[in-house]
PDB file of C-alpha atoms in Angstrom:
ATOM      1  CA  UNK Y   1      84.650 149.776 211.416  1.00 45.00           C
ATOM      2  CA  UNK Y   2      87.343 147.255 212.788  1.00 47.00           C
ATOM      3  CA  UNK Y   3      87.661 143.440 212.821  1.00 48.00           C
ATOM      4  CA  UNK Y   4      89.756 141.354 215.025  1.00 49.00           C
ATOM      5  CA  UNK Y   5      92.303 139.062 213.540  1.00 48.00           C
ATOM      6  CA  UNK Y   6      91.547 135.539 214.643  1.00 51.00           C
ATOM      7  CA  UNK Y   7      95.037 134.545 214.807  1.00 49.00           C
ATOM      8  CA  UNK Y   8      96.936 137.436 216.476  1.00 54.00           C
ATOM      9  CA  UNK Y   9      94.007 139.220 218.433  1.00 53.00           C
ATOM     10  CA  UNK Y  10      95.125 142.475 216.399  1.00 54.00           C
ATOM     11  CA  UNK Y  11      92.640 144.770 215.568  1.00 50.00           C
ATOM     12  CA  UNK Y  12      92.686 145.344 211.644  1.00 46.00           C
ATOM     13  CA  UNK Y  13      90.690 148.161 209.752  1.00 50.00           C
ATOM     14  CA  UNK Y  14      88.037 147.228 206.968  1.00 45.00           C
ATOM     15  CA  UNK Y  15      88.691 148.468 203.529  1.00 48.00           C
ATOM     16  CA  UNK Y  16      87.714 152.152 202.977  1.00 48.00           C
ATOM     17  CA  UNK Y  17      87.571 154.192 200.057  1.00 50.00           C
ATOM     18  CA  UNK Y  18      90.065 156.841 201.259  1.00 54.00           C
ATOM     19  CA  UNK Y  19      93.277 156.413 203.550  1.00 58.00           C
ATOM     20  CA  UNK Y  20      92.913 157.483 207.076  1.00 58.00           C
ATOM     21  CA  UNK Y  21      95.235 160.220 208.210  1.00 63.00           C
ATOM     22  CA  UNK Y  22      95.575 161.844 211.447  1.00 65.00           C
ATOM     23  CA  UNK Y  23      92.920 164.609 212.008  1.00 62.00           C
ATOM     24  CA  UNK Y  24      90.413 163.148 209.379  1.00 60.00           C
ATOM     25  CA  UNK Y  25      86.959 162.433 210.626  1.00 60.00           C
ATOM     26  CA  UNK Y  26      85.994 158.614 210.107  1.00 57.00           C
ATOM     27  CA  UNK Y  27      82.847 159.465 208.772  1.00 57.00           C
ATOM     28  CA  UNK Y  28      84.137 161.239 205.723  1.00 54.00           C
ATOM     29  CA  UNK Y  29      86.466 158.283 204.756  1.00 55.00           C
ATOM     30  CA  UNK Y  30      83.890 155.789 203.774  1.00 69.00           C
ATOM     31  CA  UNK Y  31      81.411 155.764 200.881  1.00 78.00           C
ATOM     32  CA  UNK Y  32      81.563 157.269 197.265  1.00 81.00           C
ATOM     33  CA  UNK Y  33      82.396 160.757 196.176  1.00 86.00           C
ATOM     34  CA  UNK Y  34      79.840 162.577 194.007  1.00 88.00           C
ATOM     35  CA  UNK Y  35      81.991 161.856 190.974  1.00 89.00           C
ATOM     36  CA  UNK Y  36      82.131 158.632 191.373  1.00 88.00           C
ATOM     37  CA  UNK Y  37      78.237 158.070 191.738  1.00 89.00           C
ATOM     38  CA  UNK Y  38      77.618 160.482 188.385  1.00 92.00           C
ATOM     39  CA  UNK Y  39      80.176 158.300 186.599  1.00 92.00           C
ATOM     40  CA  UNK Y  40      78.126 155.095 187.595  1.00 93.00           C
ATOM     41  CA  UNK Y  41      74.750 156.474 186.656  1.00 94.00           C
ATOM     42  CA  UNK Y  42      76.078 157.880 183.473  1.00 93.00           C
ATOM     43  CA  UNK Y  43      77.433 154.269 182.647  1.00 94.00           C
ATOM     44  CA  UNK Y  44      74.113 152.792 183.592  1.00 93.00           C
ATOM     45  CA  UNK Y  45      72.121 155.259 181.567  1.00 92.00           C
ATOM     46  CA  UNK Y  46      74.386 154.479 178.310  1.00 93.00           C
ATOM     47  CA  UNK Y  47      73.761 150.975 178.751  1.00 91.00           C
ATOM     48  CA  UNK Y  48      70.004 151.589 178.735  1.00 89.00           C
ATOM     49  CA  UNK Y  49      69.994 153.596 176.019  1.00 90.00           C
ATOM     50  CA  UNK Y  50      71.624 150.456 174.318  1.00 90.00           C
ATOM     51  CA  UNK Y  51      69.514 147.810 175.516  1.00 89.00           C
ATOM     52  CA  UNK Y  52      66.016 149.542 175.282  1.00 87.00           C
ATOM     53  CA  UNK Y  53      65.550 149.120 171.311  1.00 86.00           C
ATOM     54  CA  UNK Y  54      66.640 145.442 171.580  1.00 86.00           C
ATOM     55  CA  UNK Y  55      64.024 145.031 174.257  1.00 87.00           C
ATOM     56  CA  UNK Y  56      61.191 146.675 172.382  1.00 85.00           C
ATOM     57  CA  UNK Y  57      62.098 144.868 169.350  1.00 84.00           C
ATOM     58  CA  UNK Y  58      61.918 141.524 171.352  1.00 86.00           C
ATOM     59  CA  UNK Y  59      58.325 142.208 172.775  1.00 85.00           C
ATOM     60  CA  UNK Y  60      57.182 143.211 169.401  1.00 85.00           C
ATOM     61  CA  UNK Y  61      58.372 139.719 167.816  1.00 86.00           C
ATOM     62  CA  UNK Y  62      56.717 138.206 170.592  1.00 86.00           C
ATOM     63  CA  UNK Y  63      53.656 139.888 170.371  1.00 86.00           C
ATOM     64  CA  UNK Y  64      53.462 139.289 166.607  1.00 87.00           C
ATOM     65  CA  UNK Y  65      54.550 135.712 167.036  1.00 89.00           C
ATOM     66  CA  UNK Y  66      51.472 135.052 169.538  1.00 90.00           C
ATOM     67  CA  UNK Y  67      48.971 136.492 167.462  1.00 88.00           C
ATOM     68  CA  UNK Y  68      50.011 134.648 164.327  1.00 89.00           C
ATOM     69  CA  UNK Y  69      49.985 131.414 166.517  1.00 91.00           C
ATOM     70  CA  UNK Y  70      46.353 132.137 167.689  1.00 90.00           C
ATOM     71  CA  UNK Y  71      45.441 132.846 164.230  1.00 90.00           C
ATOM     72  CA  UNK Y  72      46.965 129.546 162.814  1.00 91.00           C
ATOM     73  CA  UNK Y  73      45.441 127.659 165.652  1.00 91.00           C
ATOM     74  CA  UNK Y  74      41.864 129.151 165.143  1.00 90.00           C
ATOM     75  CA  UNK Y  75      42.133 128.155 161.421  1.00 90.00           C
ATOM     76  CA  UNK Y  76      43.293 124.523 162.279  1.00 91.00           C
ATOM     77  CA  UNK Y  77      40.500 124.343 165.002  1.00 91.00           C
ATOM     78  CA  UNK Y  78      38.093 124.806 162.663  1.00 90.00           C
ATOM     79  CA  UNK Y  79      39.447 122.217 160.109  1.00 89.00           C
ATOM     80  CA  UNK Y  80      39.494 119.825 162.976  1.00 91.00           C
ATOM     81  CA  UNK Y  81      35.910 120.423 164.108  1.00 90.00           C
ATOM     82  CA  UNK Y  82      34.930 120.143 160.333  1.00 89.00           C
ATOM     83  CA  UNK Y  83      36.504 116.515 160.190  1.00 90.00           C
ATOM     84  CA  UNK Y  84      35.199 115.593 163.500  1.00 91.00           C
ATOM     85  CA  UNK Y  85      31.531 116.501 163.120  1.00 90.00           C
ATOM     86  CA  UNK Y  86      31.538 115.765 159.503  1.00 91.00           C
ATOM     87  CA  UNK Y  87      29.798 118.858 158.687  1.00 90.00           C
ATOM     88  CA  UNK Y  88      30.856 122.159 156.889  1.00 89.00           C
ATOM     89  CA  UNK Y  89      32.591 124.628 159.341  1.00 90.00           C
ATOM     90  CA  UNK Y  90      33.692 128.290 158.613  1.00 89.00           C
ATOM     91  CA  UNK Y  91      36.479 130.039 160.447  1.00 91.00           C
ATOM     92  CA  UNK Y  92      36.082 134.071 160.695  1.00 91.00           C
ATOM     93  CA  UNK Y  93      38.909 135.954 161.623  1.00 91.00           C
ATOM     94  CA  UNK Y  94      38.121 139.802 162.081  1.00 91.00           C
ATOM     95  CA  UNK Y  95      39.400 143.176 163.389  1.00 90.00           C
ATOM     96  CA  UNK Y  96      36.381 144.286 165.514  1.00 87.00           C
ATOM     97  CA  UNK Y  97      35.789 147.696 164.112  1.00 85.00           C
ATOM     98  CA  UNK Y  98      34.410 149.282 167.665  1.00 86.00           C
ATOM     99  CA  UNK Y  99      37.383 148.068 169.961  1.00 86.00           C
ATOM    100  CA  UNK Y 100      40.064 146.964 167.382  1.00 85.00           C
ATOM    101  CA  UNK Y 101      40.739 143.756 168.726  1.00 89.00           C
ATOM    102  CA  UNK Y 102      41.251 140.979 166.485  1.00 90.00           C
ATOM    103  CA  UNK Y 103      38.633 138.256 167.015  1.00 90.00           C
ATOM    104  CA  UNK Y 104      37.885 134.696 165.635  1.00 91.00           C
ATOM    105  CA  UNK Y 105      34.986 132.237 165.299  1.00 92.00           C
ATOM    106  CA  UNK Y 106      34.401 128.738 164.335  1.00 91.00           C
ATOM    107  CA  UNK Y 107      30.851 128.135 163.173  1.00 90.00           C
ATOM    108  CA  UNK Y 108      28.372 126.715 160.323  1.00 88.00           C
ATOM    109  CA  UNK Y 109      27.121 128.822 157.861  1.00 83.00           C
ATOM    110  CA  UNK Y 110      23.610 129.051 159.318  1.00 87.00           C
ATOM    111  CA  UNK Y 111      24.859 129.858 163.011  1.00 84.00           C
ATOM    112  CA  UNK Y 112      25.717 133.318 164.249  1.00 85.00           C
ATOM    113  CA  UNK Y 113      29.269 133.279 165.287  1.00 86.00           C
ATOM    114  CA  UNK Y 114      30.600 133.400 168.913  1.00 88.00           C
ATOM    115  CA  UNK Y 115      33.302 135.759 168.725  1.00 90.00           C
ATOM    116  CA  UNK Y 116      36.654 135.311 170.817  1.00 89.00           C
ATOM    117  CA  UNK Y 117      39.439 137.745 171.345  1.00 89.00           C
ATOM    118  CA  UNK Y 118      42.895 137.051 170.356  1.00 87.00           C
ATOM    119  CA  UNK Y 119      44.583 138.813 173.604  1.00 82.00           C
ATOM    120  CA  UNK Y 120      47.557 140.412 171.978  1.00 78.00           C
ATOM    121  CA  UNK Y 121      47.210 144.118 171.880  1.00 78.00           C
ATOM    122  CA  UNK Y 122      47.799 146.213 168.726  1.00 82.00           C
ATOM    123  CA  UNK Y 123      47.340 143.797 166.113  1.00 86.00           C
ATOM    124  CA  UNK Y 124      46.266 144.791 162.678  1.00 87.00           C
ATOM    125  CA  UNK Y 125      45.300 141.992 160.204  1.00 86.00           C
ATOM    126  CA  UNK Y 126      44.860 142.423 156.390  1.00 86.00           C
ATOM    127  CA  UNK Y 127      42.294 141.573 155.096  1.00 87.00           C
ATOM    128  CA  UNK Y 128      40.209 143.040 157.987  1.00 88.00           C
ATOM    129  CA  UNK Y 129      37.716 140.262 157.647  1.00 88.00           C
ATOM    130  CA  UNK Y 130      38.605 136.817 156.264  1.00 88.00           C
ATOM    131  CA  UNK Y 131      36.230 133.660 156.217  1.00 89.00           C
ATOM    132  CA  UNK Y 132      37.369 130.169 155.323  1.00 88.00           C
ATOM    133  CA  UNK Y 133      34.862 127.326 154.741  1.00 88.00           C
ATOM    134  CA  UNK Y 134      36.107 123.657 155.468  1.00 88.00           C
ATOM    135  CA  UNK Y 135      33.970 120.801 154.151  1.00 88.00           C
ATOM    136  CA  UNK Y 136      32.995 117.884 156.002  1.00 87.00           C
ATOM    137  CA  UNK Y 137      36.669 116.232 155.172  1.00 88.00           C
ATOM    138  CA  UNK Y 138      38.346 119.420 156.159  1.00 85.00           C
ATOM    139  CA  UNK Y 139      38.948 120.560 152.809  1.00 87.00           C
ATOM    140  CA  UNK Y 140      38.623 124.138 151.428  1.00 84.00           C
ATOM    141  CA  UNK Y 141      37.638 125.422 148.093  1.00 75.00           C
ATOM    142  CA  UNK Y 142      39.736 127.745 146.065  1.00 69.00           C
ATOM    143  CA  UNK Y 143      38.026 130.668 147.752  1.00 68.00           C
ATOM    144  CA  UNK Y 144      39.556 129.603 151.080  1.00 65.00           C
ATOM    145  CA  UNK Y 145      43.366 129.690 150.124  1.00 75.00           C
ATOM    146  CA  UNK Y 146      45.028 133.061 150.911  1.00 83.00           C
ATOM    147  CA  UNK Y 147      47.266 134.807 153.044  1.00 84.00           C
ATOM    148  CA  UNK Y 148      46.380 136.871 156.297  1.00 84.00           C
ATOM    149  CA  UNK Y 149      49.079 139.634 157.132  1.00 86.00           C
ATOM    150  CA  UNK Y 150      49.541 140.267 160.716  1.00 85.00           C
ATOM    151  CA  UNK Y 151      51.306 143.392 161.830  1.00 85.00           C
ATOM    152  CA  UNK Y 152      51.877 145.725 164.856  1.00 84.00           C
ATOM    153  CA  UNK Y 153      50.314 149.277 165.095  1.00 79.00           C
ATOM    154  CA  UNK Y 154      53.762 150.680 166.016  1.00 76.00           C
ATOM    155  CA  UNK Y 155      55.417 148.789 163.201  1.00 72.00           C
ATOM    156  CA  UNK Y 156      57.638 145.642 163.108  1.00 72.00           C
ATOM    157  CA  UNK Y 157      58.455 142.908 160.543  1.00 79.00           C
ATOM    158  CA  UNK Y 158      55.044 141.471 159.269  1.00 85.00           C
ATOM    159  CA  UNK Y 159      54.213 138.198 159.659  1.00 88.00           C
ATOM    160  CA  UNK Y 160      51.304 135.935 157.908  1.00 87.00           C
ATOM    161  CA  UNK Y 161      49.220 132.873 158.025  1.00 89.00           C
ATOM    162  CA  UNK Y 162      48.900 131.018 154.807  1.00 86.00           C
ATOM    163  CA  UNK Y 163      46.194 128.495 153.968  1.00 87.00           C
ATOM    164  CA  UNK Y 164      48.037 127.204 150.943  1.00 81.00           C
ATOM    165  CA  UNK Y 165      46.181 124.307 149.079  1.00 74.00           C
ATOM    166  CA  UNK Y 166      42.796 122.877 148.674  1.00 74.00           C
ATOM    167  CA  UNK Y 167      43.625 120.296 151.396  1.00 78.00           C
ATOM    168  CA  UNK Y 168      43.812 123.472 153.932  1.00 76.00           C
ATOM    169  CA  UNK Y 169      47.490 123.501 154.501  1.00 85.00           C
ATOM    170  CA  UNK Y 170      48.139 126.062 157.010  1.00 86.00           C
ATOM    171  CA  UNK Y 171      51.425 127.595 157.576  1.00 86.00           C
ATOM    172  CA  UNK Y 172      52.969 130.558 159.253  1.00 88.00           C
ATOM    173  CA  UNK Y 173      55.796 132.853 157.519  1.00 87.00           C
ATOM    174  CA  UNK Y 174      57.033 136.162 157.950  1.00 85.00           C
ATOM    175  CA  UNK Y 175      58.889 139.047 156.091  1.00 82.00           C
ATOM    176  CA  UNK Y 176      59.267 138.411 152.395  1.00 81.00           C
ATOM    177  CA  UNK Y 177      57.800 135.025 152.424  1.00 81.00           C
ATOM    178  CA  UNK Y 178      54.386 136.824 153.065  1.00 79.00           C
ATOM    179  CA  UNK Y 179      54.516 138.746 149.937  1.00 75.00           C
ATOM    180  CA  UNK Y 180      51.767 137.144 147.400  1.00 63.00           C
ATOM    181  CA  UNK Y 181      53.005 136.774 143.962  1.00 55.00           C
TER     182      UNK Y 181
END
């Protein structure tokens, strides 16, 4: 391929990977050699091998954080409904035995729970079922305090949701802060 110089009207060759010699074929002078292409593929493979574990770790942490946020939100929603409606409300969180999905429901002790799924896949909770009862002021009794551990089936640092006091204080933690004394 050639380009004309605007100022002098001379024809200048475009940059090629090989220098043209008399008798060379022009189609062989452009492009990359097999060795150059293999080196590029090899470098991309090394970079992908380095980046893949970090990417998977970031995805796992995101799944855990979203699951933790959903469980904490369900608990605070039940507490808010108890105060708003001025009746005792229960928040039940469970691992559905048939599907393995984590589900939650806010309900009274007399009503059958309407289960809602937490959309994060591969979540595991411990204990597999947990019910917290909030009175009409949004407070819980001693049996309502505790910790729910949240982890993934393929590993990762566990996270937890802790209902800490009789006032129903909900906080989130991870790692060693989730270990109960």
